[in-house]
Structures are given as structure tokens and as C-alpha cells.
Short mmCIF file of C-alpha atoms and ligand atoms in Angstrom, two decimals:
data_model
loop_
_atom_site.label_atom_id
_atom_site.label_comp_id
_atom_site.label_asym_id
_atom_site.label_seq_id
_atom_site.Cartn_x
_atom_site.Cartn_y
_atom_site.Cartn_z
CA MET I 25 84.79 84.63 -15.41
CA ALA I 26 83.12 81.85 -15.48
CA ASP I 27 84.19 78.93 -16.86
CA PHE I 28 82.12 76.95 -19.39
CA GLN I 29 84.53 74.71 -21.31
CA THR I 30 85.87 72.42 -18.88
CA LYS I 31 83.38 71.35 -16.11
CA TYR I 32 79.73 71.33 -15.67
CA PHE I 33 78.35 73.69 -13.21
CA THR I 34 74.72 74.90 -11.95
CA MET I 35 74.47 78.49 -13.39
CA THR I 36 73.28 81.19 -11.89
CA GLU I 37 71.29 83.98 -14.15
CA SER I 38 74.34 86.09 -13.73
CA ASP I 39 76.26 83.22 -15.27
CA ALA I 40 73.44 82.60 -17.87
CA VAL I 41 74.28 86.45 -19.09
CA GLU I 42 77.33 85.46 -19.77
CA TYR I 43 77.15 82.04 -21.17
CA ALA I 44 74.87 84.08 -23.15
CA LYS I 45 77.35 86.38 -24.28
CA THR I 46 80.44 84.10 -24.32
CA ARG I 47 78.92 80.72 -26.30
CA LEU I 48 76.40 81.96 -28.07
CA ASN I 49 76.00 83.12 -31.22
CA PHE I 50 72.73 85.29 -31.27
CA PHE I 51 72.90 88.69 -29.26
CA ASP I 52 74.56 91.41 -30.92
CA ALA I 53 78.15 91.88 -29.77
CA ASP I 54 77.14 95.34 -27.17
CA ALA I 55 73.74 93.76 -25.84
CA GLU I 56 72.69 94.71 -22.95
CA LEU I 57 71.67 91.43 -21.53
CA SER I 58 68.57 90.40 -17.97
CA CYS I 59 68.01 87.18 -17.13
CA LYS I 60 65.38 85.94 -15.12
CA GLU I 61 65.06 81.86 -13.81
CA ILE I 62 61.68 81.64 -14.94
CA GLY I 63 61.46 77.57 -15.04
CA ASP I 64 58.58 75.81 -12.77
CA GLY I 65 58.65 72.55 -13.42
CA ASN I 66 59.90 69.59 -11.38
CA LEU I 67 63.28 69.44 -12.94
CA ASN I 68 65.12 71.83 -14.63
CA TYR I 69 66.87 75.71 -14.66
CA VAL I 70 65.04 77.75 -17.31
CA PHE I 71 66.58 80.70 -17.57
CA ARG I 72 64.74 83.70 -19.20
CA VAL I 73 67.79 85.94 -21.68
CA VAL I 74 67.20 89.61 -23.01
CA ASP I 75 68.47 91.61 -24.61
CA GLU I 76 67.50 95.52 -23.03
CA LYS I 77 68.45 97.17 -26.55
CA ASN I 78 65.96 95.65 -28.51
CA ASN I 79 63.89 92.52 -26.98
CA LYS I 80 65.64 90.13 -28.65
CA SER I 81 65.58 87.04 -26.49
CA ILE I 82 66.12 83.66 -25.95
CA ILE I 83 65.79 80.56 -23.54
CA ILE I 84 68.97 78.92 -22.12
CA LYS I 85 68.06 75.10 -20.28
CA GLN I 86 70.13 74.00 -18.02
CA ALA I 87 69.42 70.52 -16.36
CA GLY I 88 70.29 69.60 -12.97
CA PRO I 89 71.58 66.48 -11.41
CA VAL I 90 68.87 66.86 -9.39
CA ALA I 91 65.18 67.15 -9.76
CA ARG I 92 63.92 71.10 -8.13
CA ILE I 93 61.05 69.06 -6.96
CA SER I 94 63.01 66.74 -4.55
CA ASP I 95 66.72 65.68 -4.44
CA GLU I 96 65.84 62.59 -3.81
CA PHE I 97 65.32 61.84 -7.56
CA LYS I 98 68.71 62.28 -9.63
CA VAL I 99 68.69 62.30 -13.05
CA SER I 100 71.44 62.04 -15.30
CA PRO I 101 71.78 65.33 -16.80
CA ASP I 102 71.99 63.38 -20.38
CA ARG I 103 68.30 64.34 -20.34
CA ASN I 104 69.21 67.80 -21.99
CA ARG I 105 70.90 65.94 -25.43
CA ILE I 106 68.18 63.91 -25.62
CA GLU I 107 65.67 66.68 -25.43
CA SER I 108 67.67 68.73 -27.60
CA GLU I 109 67.86 66.18 -30.16
CA ILE I 110 64.34 65.04 -29.97
CA LEU I 111 63.32 68.10 -30.67
CA ALA I 112 64.75 68.50 -33.61
CA LEU I 113 63.67 65.37 -34.54
CA GLN I 114 59.57 65.87 -33.87
CA ASN I 115 60.85 69.57 -36.00
CA GLU I 116 60.85 67.26 -39.51
CA LEU I 117 58.14 65.67 -38.49
CA ALA I 118 55.92 68.31 -37.22
CA PRO I 119 57.68 71.01 -38.59
CA GLY I 120 55.84 74.32 -36.36
CA PHE I 121 55.18 72.42 -33.67
CA VAL I 122 57.90 72.35 -31.32
CA PRO I 123 60.30 75.89 -31.06
CA LYS I 124 63.83 76.17 -32.38
CA MET I 125 66.83 75.00 -30.96
CA TYR I 126 69.78 77.29 -31.31
CA GLN I 127 72.83 74.78 -29.66
CA TYR I 128 73.31 71.86 -27.70
CA ASP I 129 75.97 72.11 -24.86
CA PRO I 130 77.02 68.64 -23.40
CA ILE I 131 79.77 70.14 -20.92
CA MET I 132 77.01 72.42 -19.33
CA ASN I 133 74.13 70.27 -20.01
CA CYS I 134 72.05 72.99 -21.67
CA THR I 135 69.92 73.99 -24.63
CA ALA I 136 69.27 77.84 -26.00
CA MET I 137 66.27 77.28 -27.54
CA GLU I 138 63.49 79.96 -29.20
CA ASP I 139 61.56 82.66 -26.79
CA LEU I 140 57.86 81.41 -26.59
CA SER I 141 57.26 84.16 -24.24
CA ASP I 142 54.22 85.79 -26.67
CA TYR I 143 52.72 82.32 -25.81
CA GLU I 144 51.38 80.88 -22.46
CA ILE I 145 51.19 78.00 -20.65
CA MET I 146 48.55 75.76 -21.35
CA ARG I 147 47.74 75.49 -17.90
CA THR I 148 48.16 78.16 -16.52
CA ALA I 149 45.83 79.89 -19.90
CA LEU I 150 43.42 77.33 -18.20
CA ILE I 151 43.47 77.68 -15.41
CA LYS I 152 42.03 80.98 -16.27
CA HIS I 153 39.66 79.74 -18.47
CA LYS I 154 40.90 81.31 -21.67
CA LYS I 155 39.51 78.61 -24.58
CA PHE I 156 42.44 77.32 -27.56
CA PRO I 157 40.04 76.44 -30.75
CA LEU I 158 42.03 75.42 -32.67
CA PHE I 159 44.25 72.93 -29.99
CA ALA I 160 42.48 70.14 -30.36
CA ASP I 161 43.10 70.47 -34.73
CA HIS I 162 47.42 70.88 -33.85
CA ILE I 163 47.82 68.38 -31.09
CA SER I 164 46.13 65.65 -33.09
CA THR I 165 48.01 66.17 -36.45
CA PHE I 166 51.33 66.35 -33.03
CA MET I 167 50.70 63.50 -32.22
CA VAL I 168 49.57 61.25 -35.32
CA ASN I 169 52.87 62.73 -37.15
CA THR I 170 55.79 62.23 -33.90
CA LEU I 171 53.91 58.53 -32.83
CA LEU I 172 53.25 57.28 -36.07
CA PHE I 173 55.88 58.29 -38.47
CA THR I 174 58.44 56.37 -35.89
CA SER I 175 56.90 53.50 -35.25
CA ASP I 176 57.88 49.91 -37.53
CA VAL I 177 54.53 50.56 -39.10
CA VAL I 178 56.05 53.46 -40.83
CA MET I 179 60.13 53.89 -39.95
CA ASN I 180 62.78 50.89 -42.04
CA HIS I 181 63.09 48.22 -38.71
CA LYS I 182 67.31 48.87 -38.47
CA GLU I 183 66.58 52.50 -38.52
CA LYS I 184 64.10 53.00 -35.58
CA LYS I 185 66.49 50.18 -34.04
CA GLU I 186 68.99 53.12 -33.85
CA LEU I 187 66.09 55.47 -32.88
CA VAL I 188 65.63 53.21 -29.67
CA LYS I 189 68.81 53.23 -29.03
CA LYS I 190 69.02 57.06 -29.14
CA PHE I 191 66.87 57.95 -26.46
CA THR I 192 66.78 54.83 -24.31
CA ASN I 193 66.39 57.22 -21.41
CA PRO I 194 66.29 54.88 -18.27
CA GLU I 195 66.74 57.56 -15.01
CA LEU I 196 63.31 59.55 -16.45
CA CYS I 197 61.73 56.23 -16.88
CA GLU I 198 62.26 54.70 -13.79
CA ILE I 199 60.80 58.16 -12.41
CA THR I 200 57.99 57.64 -14.51
CA GLU I 201 57.53 53.88 -13.68
CA ASP I 202 57.65 54.37 -9.68
CA LEU I 203 55.64 57.79 -10.25
CA VAL I 204 52.55 56.76 -12.00
CA TYR I 205 52.77 52.73 -12.47
CA THR I 206 53.82 52.06 -9.25
CA GLU I 207 53.16 54.17 -5.98
CA PRO I 208 49.20 55.98 -6.59
CA PHE I 209 48.22 52.53 -6.30
CA TYR I 210 49.67 51.92 -2.47
CA ASP I 211 49.97 54.18 0.22
CA CYS I 212 53.83 54.16 -0.63
CA PRO I 213 55.23 56.86 1.67
CA ARG I 214 56.16 58.88 -1.17
CA ASN I 215 52.28 60.12 -1.71
CA ASP I 216 51.14 63.06 -1.05
CA VAL I 217 47.18 62.69 -0.04
CA PHE I 218 44.97 65.92 0.17
CA GLU I 219 43.39 65.30 3.70
CA GLY I 220 39.89 65.60 2.62
CA SER I 221 40.68 62.49 0.10
CA LYS I 222 42.88 60.30 2.05
CA GLU I 223 40.09 57.94 3.46
CA PHE I 224 38.66 58.00 -0.36
CA VAL I 225 42.60 56.79 -1.93
CA ARG I 226 41.94 54.21 1.27
CA GLU I 227 38.93 52.69 -0.20
CA TYR I 228 38.72 53.74 -3.77
CA ILE I 229 41.79 52.98 -4.82
CA TRP I 230 44.23 51.76 -2.26
CA ASN I 231 41.69 48.82 -1.12
CA ASP I 232 40.75 47.12 -4.79
CA GLN I 233 42.52 44.11 -5.69
CA LYS I 234 41.50 44.19 -9.14
CA LEU I 235 43.05 48.25 -9.52
CA ALA I 236 46.12 46.84 -8.23
CA PHE I 237 46.35 44.14 -11.43
CA GLU I 238 45.61 46.18 -14.27
CA THR I 239 48.15 48.85 -13.12
CA ALA I 240 50.88 46.04 -13.05
CA LYS I 241 50.20 44.21 -16.41
CA LEU I 242 50.48 49.23 -17.70
CA LYS I 243 53.08 48.87 -15.86
CA PHE I 244 54.76 46.50 -18.01
CA GLU I 245 53.13 47.13 -21.27
CA PHE I 246 54.86 51.00 -20.64
CA MET I 247 58.41 49.41 -19.67
CA THR I 248 58.74 46.54 -23.16
CA ASN I 249 56.46 48.02 -26.02
CA ALA I 250 58.90 50.16 -27.77
CA GLN I 251 56.04 51.19 -30.42
CA SER I 252 56.99 54.92 -30.82
CA LEU I 253 59.37 57.61 -29.92
CA ILE I 254 57.61 59.55 -27.56
CA HIS I 255 57.76 62.29 -25.52
CA GLY I 256 56.85 61.21 -22.60
CA ASP I 257 55.57 63.83 -20.47
CA LEU I 258 52.67 65.80 -22.77
CA HIS I 259 50.93 67.69 -20.02
CA THR I 260 49.21 71.22 -20.53
CA GLY I 261 52.42 72.26 -18.22
CA SER I 262 54.61 70.77 -21.68
CA ILE I 263 52.68 72.96 -23.66
CA PHE I 264 52.44 77.01 -25.03
CA VAL I 265 49.69 77.64 -26.43
CA LYS I 266 48.34 80.85 -28.41
CA GLU I 267 44.98 81.56 -30.02
CA ASP I 268 46.16 80.29 -33.66
CA SER I 269 49.40 78.23 -32.11
CA THR I 270 50.31 75.44 -30.46
CA LYS I 271 53.67 74.43 -28.98
CA VAL I 272 55.05 71.09 -28.17
CA ILE I 273 58.04 71.64 -25.98
CA ASP I 274 60.33 70.49 -22.94
CA PRO I 275 60.56 66.19 -24.25
CA GLU I 276 63.15 65.23 -21.86
CA PHE I 277 60.99 62.19 -20.76
CA ALA I 278 60.90 61.08 -24.70
CA PHE I 279 61.71 57.52 -25.35
CA TYR I 280 60.14 54.03 -27.55
CA GLY I 281 57.35 52.99 -25.11
CA PRO I 282 53.31 52.37 -25.62
CA ALA I 283 51.73 55.78 -28.41
CA GLY I 284 48.64 55.66 -25.86
CA TYR I 285 50.75 57.48 -23.14
CA ASP I 286 51.02 61.21 -25.17
CA VAL I 287 47.26 60.71 -25.76
CA GLY I 288 45.86 59.34 -22.28
CA ASN I 289 47.97 62.38 -21.02
CA VAL I 290 46.90 64.81 -22.87
CA ILE I 291 43.04 63.87 -22.34
CA ALA I 292 43.78 63.52 -18.23
CA ASN I 293 45.31 67.35 -18.09
CA LEU I 294 42.25 68.55 -20.52
CA ILE I 295 40.23 66.88 -17.47
CA PHE I 296 42.04 68.63 -14.54
CA ALA I 297 41.29 72.07 -16.33
CA TYR I 298 37.76 70.47 -16.58
CA ALA I 299 37.36 70.01 -12.86
CA ASN I 300 39.10 73.08 -12.13
CA GLY I 301 36.84 75.26 -14.00
CA LEU I 302 33.51 73.03 -12.44
CA PHE I 303 34.73 74.13 -8.81
CA THR I 304 35.88 77.16 -9.60
CA ILE I 305 33.65 79.37 -12.20
CA GLU I 306 31.24 81.43 -10.05
CA ASP I 307 29.15 83.34 -13.24
CA GLU I 308 26.51 79.98 -14.85
CA ASN I 309 26.80 80.73 -18.50
CA GLU I 310 30.66 80.86 -18.01
CA LYS I 311 30.93 77.49 -16.35
CA LYS I 312 28.41 76.27 -18.73
CA GLU I 313 30.35 77.48 -22.02
CA TYR I 314 34.11 76.57 -20.87
CA LEU I 315 32.77 73.25 -19.72
CA SER I 316 31.45 72.52 -23.42
CA TYR I 317 34.69 73.69 -24.49
CA ILE I 318 36.69 71.22 -22.51
CA GLU I 319 34.26 68.39 -23.70
CA ASP I 320 34.36 69.21 -27.08
CA THR I 321 37.68 69.15 -26.80
CA ILE I 322 38.04 66.48 -25.35
CA ARG I 323 36.17 64.74 -28.08
CA ASP I 324 38.14 66.39 -30.87
CA VAL I 325 41.41 65.35 -29.65
CA ILE I 326 40.41 61.56 -29.70
CA ASP I 327 38.53 61.69 -32.67
CA GLN I 328 40.64 63.57 -35.06
CA PHE I 329 43.62 61.66 -33.96
CA THR I 330 41.86 59.22 -34.92
CA GLU I 331 40.42 60.01 -38.70
CA LYS I 332 43.76 61.62 -38.95
CA PHE I 333 46.05 58.37 -37.67
CA LYS I 334 44.47 56.77 -41.06
CA ILE I 335 44.54 58.88 -43.18
CA ALA I 336 48.45 58.77 -42.54
CA TRP I 337 48.68 55.28 -42.17
CA ASP I 338 47.39 54.77 -45.96
CA GLU I 339 49.70 57.69 -47.17
CA LYS I 340 52.94 56.13 -45.55
CA VAL I 341 53.02 52.64 -43.92
CA THR I 342 55.70 50.88 -45.72
CA GLU I 343 55.75 47.56 -43.17
CA GLN I 344 54.49 44.74 -45.77
CA VAL I 345 52.31 43.01 -42.92
CA ALA I 346 50.53 46.18 -42.12
CA LYS I 347 48.70 46.91 -45.35
CA GLN I 348 46.43 43.47 -44.21
CA PRO I 349 43.39 44.03 -44.15
CA GLY I 350 42.24 44.99 -40.27
CA PHE I 351 45.56 45.45 -39.35
CA LYS I 352 45.29 49.12 -39.04
CA GLU I 353 41.44 48.85 -37.40
CA TYR I 354 43.56 46.02 -34.27
CA TYR I 355 47.00 48.38 -34.11
CA LEU I 356 44.97 52.04 -33.41
CA ASP I 357 42.46 50.25 -31.56
CA SER I 358 45.14 49.09 -29.30
CA ILE I 359 46.48 52.80 -28.94
CA LEU I 360 43.26 53.94 -27.63
CA GLN I 361 42.54 51.34 -25.43
CA ASP I 362 46.19 52.69 -24.26
CA THR I 363 45.12 55.80 -24.82
CA SER I 364 42.22 54.87 -22.28
CA ALA I 365 44.77 53.36 -19.30
CA VAL I 366 47.06 56.51 -19.44
CA CYS I 367 44.70 59.00 -19.13
CA GLY I 368 43.53 57.37 -16.09
CA LEU I 369 47.02 56.74 -14.47
CA GLU I 370 47.31 60.11 -15.07
CA LEU I 371 44.43 61.51 -13.36
CA CYS I 372 45.21 59.18 -10.20
CA ARG I 373 49.08 60.03 -9.51
CA ARG I 374 48.56 63.65 -9.91
CA ILE I 375 45.88 64.10 -7.28
CA ILE I 376 47.46 60.74 -4.97
CA GLY I 377 50.91 60.68 -5.91
CA ILE I 378 54.27 63.89 -5.22
CA ALA I 379 54.35 65.81 -8.36
CA HIS I 380 50.04 67.31 -8.64
CA VAL I 381 48.43 69.82 -10.86
CA LYS I 382 47.95 73.55 -10.42
CA ASP I 383 44.21 72.31 -11.81
CA ILE I 384 43.64 71.29 -8.78
CA THR I 385 46.10 72.14 -6.42
CA SER I 386 44.83 76.11 -6.30
CA ILE I 387 40.51 75.27 -5.29
CA THR I 388 40.52 76.82 -2.29
CA ASP I 389 37.93 75.11 -0.95
CA ALA I 390 39.04 72.27 1.10
CA ASP I 391 35.38 70.55 0.16
CA LYS I 392 35.32 72.01 -3.42
CA ARG I 393 38.96 70.63 -3.90
CA ALA I 394 37.54 66.96 -2.85
CA LYS I 395 35.21 67.31 -4.93
CA ALA I 396 37.44 67.95 -7.72
CA GLU I 397 39.80 64.69 -6.93
CA LYS I 398 36.95 62.34 -6.24
CA ILE I 399 35.83 62.74 -10.02
CA CYS I 400 39.52 62.56 -11.58
CA LEU I 401 39.95 59.53 -9.41
CA ILE I 402 36.94 57.80 -10.63
CA ALA I 403 36.91 58.60 -13.43
CA GLY I 404 40.41 57.43 -14.06
CA LYS I 405 40.24 54.07 -12.39
CA THR I 406 37.03 53.69 -14.90
CA PHE I 407 39.07 54.72 -17.83
CA ILE I 408 41.78 51.82 -16.37
CA LEU I 409 39.63 49.38 -15.55
CA ASN I 410 37.34 49.30 -18.76
CA ARG I 411 40.21 50.59 -21.16
CA ASP I 412 38.99 47.20 -22.86
CA SER I 413 35.55 49.62 -24.43
CA ILE I 414 36.77 53.18 -24.68
CA ARG I 415 37.18 53.96 -27.44
CA GLN I 416 35.57 57.52 -29.15
CA GLY I 417 35.59 60.45 -28.13
CA LYS I 418 32.34 60.69 -26.76
CA ASP I 419 33.06 57.70 -24.82
CA PHE I 420 36.07 59.69 -22.90
CA VAL I 421 33.60 63.16 -22.55
CA LYS I 422 30.94 60.06 -20.57
CA VAL I 423 33.55 58.74 -18.27
CA LEU I 424 33.82 61.89 -17.53
CA GLN I 425 30.07 62.95 -17.02
CA ASP I 426 29.34 59.50 -14.67
CA ALA I 427 31.65 60.21 -12.77
CA ILE I 428 30.54 63.67 -12.13
CA LYS I 429 27.03 62.59 -10.97
CA GLU I 430 29.03 60.17 -8.40
CA VAL I 431 29.80 63.49 -6.22
C1 SR1 Z 30 60.69 63.61 -10.80
S1 SR1 Z 30 59.24 65.34 -11.81
C2 SR1 Z 30 58.02 64.15 -11.47
C3 SR1 Z 30 57.35 64.46 -12.54
O1 SR1 Z 30 57.15 66.51 -13.04
C4 SR1 Z 30 57.38 66.07 -14.38
O2 SR1 Z 30 56.95 66.88 -15.39
C5 SR1 Z 30 57.03 64.29 -15.03
O3 SR1 Z 30 55.18 64.60 -15.63
C6 SR1 Z 30 57.22 64.32 -13.46
O4 SR1 Z 30 56.64 62.86 -13.33
MG1 MG Z 31 58.58 69.27 -18.50
#
């Protein structure tokens, strides 16, 4: 019998069954449990435990001492505490948009949470070219509530600083500082560039001094702007969807950083879905419909975020000086500028760096994949360099459309 109460170890599927039986007060005493490890992310182990008698199920997510993608990344299992605490907070700020948390175990570094198996991971669904018309509405509400309501504009400043302490996340931040802000912009040995894109990356990205300088500024903005409690990894693999509901998962990269980091990640990952559709859908009508759905979603995420942010600001702002005429617009403007920059960084890093996205790697035709990558890089660089002038949903869509014209 495994000992779950003294010392951490990485669980197997049968350990997870035993853990569910002995450490969780969730299943019936006579439950017939089975388990499958279903994690496909870069970091953790995700066990789905099911009672075969009645299909009742739960997720046990365990943080290992190193990342799954490579044991070069030694990441503190404390990320599970961060994840469980922020899920509880996000559930208060944006009810219904995160899974229910049942239990956090600081010895086994695991959390037990609601099984969302009637949902689909959004990236997987988008690769099948499914559409989710309510997504822009849902994700914009989630981002306004979690980002604005955790900021100094709304929160008591001392309470906010307590949250800054609680969610200081140095190891996971270091991964982002390296993989998003540093390595993609020089010929770093850890990069993993597709053969068909190597020459273009060298010329267009690595040989551009201005781009390197701008990414240096952005890295310091990421490290020093403790603006909002951000999710920190809000790509389409961190979002579960079904027709009428959206759930945000995996907030283990959460910390106090620039609010635009989350918004920019959402937009970049919609662009990956667009690139996939552009190069893999054969039927012209189907392609047209799908691409226009993604364009509308990009536009709506930005514009609905902006609109809801302004309304929530007027209702919730507590900081006296933030009520000065023009300050709301100034503050939102800087978030949208960061959104554009981060969208560009994410577009570049998923093509050049170690952690790719399936939307692009699943394009089997090498020429088409190289073209898809080129579009992402051209748009990515534009979002970074022109971040001063990209503000509305239509501006984000235009950058994408202009990049396509160049390929
Ligand atoms: C070592 S982790 C690589 C990437 O996976 C996570 O989902 C984050 O996006 C991170 O950058
Ligand atoms: Mg993740």
C-alpha cells in the first residue's frame, strides 16, 4: 500500500486509483475505480479516475519535479499550490469559468478537481475546425474580471501586495522569460526551428537588431509590471470548450504581471488556428466560413474586452487618482499595447522555440507548414514593432490579413 502522507513521489495510474480511494472523500465506498493518465501538456501528469459503476469521475493533477517536455526544466512542485489557490480566487472573480477545486495536497503536490470530459480542449477542437460563437463573450468576461479586479485600480493596495507575495512564481516565470522573451530572438541551441523555416528565421528574426531591442524592453515590462494577477499561459490548450460554456484551466504560470499578457496569448493562439484552417481545409466554402469565424472571434475578443473593461472600471474603481478624466483610457491603452506585443511574442516563440503548437506542427505538407510559419512570423514581428498603433479588433485582424498577402 502506497504511503501518500509522508513523502512525495510521482504517481502511476494505479497509485492514483489508490489515492482516490484513500485520500479523497469523493467516490462511494464500493466504487470500482479505473484510471488513465491523460496529460498532454508540457509539465504535469493528469489522471482521470472513473467509477465504472456510475461513471462518476474526477481529475487528479500532479506536478512532477521536472517538466514532461524536457528534464532541463526543474520546476518546483509548489506550482500546484499556486494553481489550486488561484483557481479558488478566479472562481470568485469569474464564477463558472474555471473547474471546481476539491482538494490540494501539499505532500503529493497534487490537486483534485472537477472532470470536464464533456468539454474539449479548445486547440484540439479548433484543429477539427469547430466553431464556438460564445467564446469571445466568455473569455472577454473572464479576462476583465480576473485582470481588472486584481489590480491596484480596484483592490485595496495592501491586500493586493499580499496577493503579489502569495503568487510569486519565480521558476515558472523564468520559463516564460527564457522561452518567450529571450531564446526565440537569437540562434539559441534550445530553439527547434522547422527545416523549411530556418533561412527565413535567421534573416527575418535573428538578424533584426531593432526587434531584439524591442523584445528586451518587453522582457523587462514582463518582469517588473506587477499590474494584475494573470493566468500566465492562456493559450487554447489551457481552455476547455463546449458549445455553451468555456472553462479556463492550468493557471500554474500565474503571477502578478502585465494584464495584456493573457489577452495577447488568446489572440496569438486564435491566429495559429487560423493558419491551420488556411492550409488544411480543402473545401473552399468551408475554409471561407471557418476563417471568417476566427477573424470575427479575434475582433470580438479585443473589442468586447475593451467595452467590458470600461464598464467594469466605472463600476468598480476604488483608487482615487484612477478616477481622473482620461486615466481609464491611458491605462487601457497600455494594456492593449502589451496585448499586441505579447501576441507577437507568442506567435514567434511557438514557431522558433522549444514549445510548439499542434495547429502548426500538424500541417503535414512541408511547403504549407513553412508558409503558415512565415505568416505567423511576419504577423508576430509586426505586432511587436507596431504595438503603438494596434488597438482595435480590426487592427489585429488587419495585421494577420497583411501578413497573408506577403506569403
Ligand atoms: C517547459 S514548459 C513549455 C511551455 O509549456 C507551457 O504550457 C508554457 O507555455 C511553457 O512556455
Ligand atoms: Mg499548461
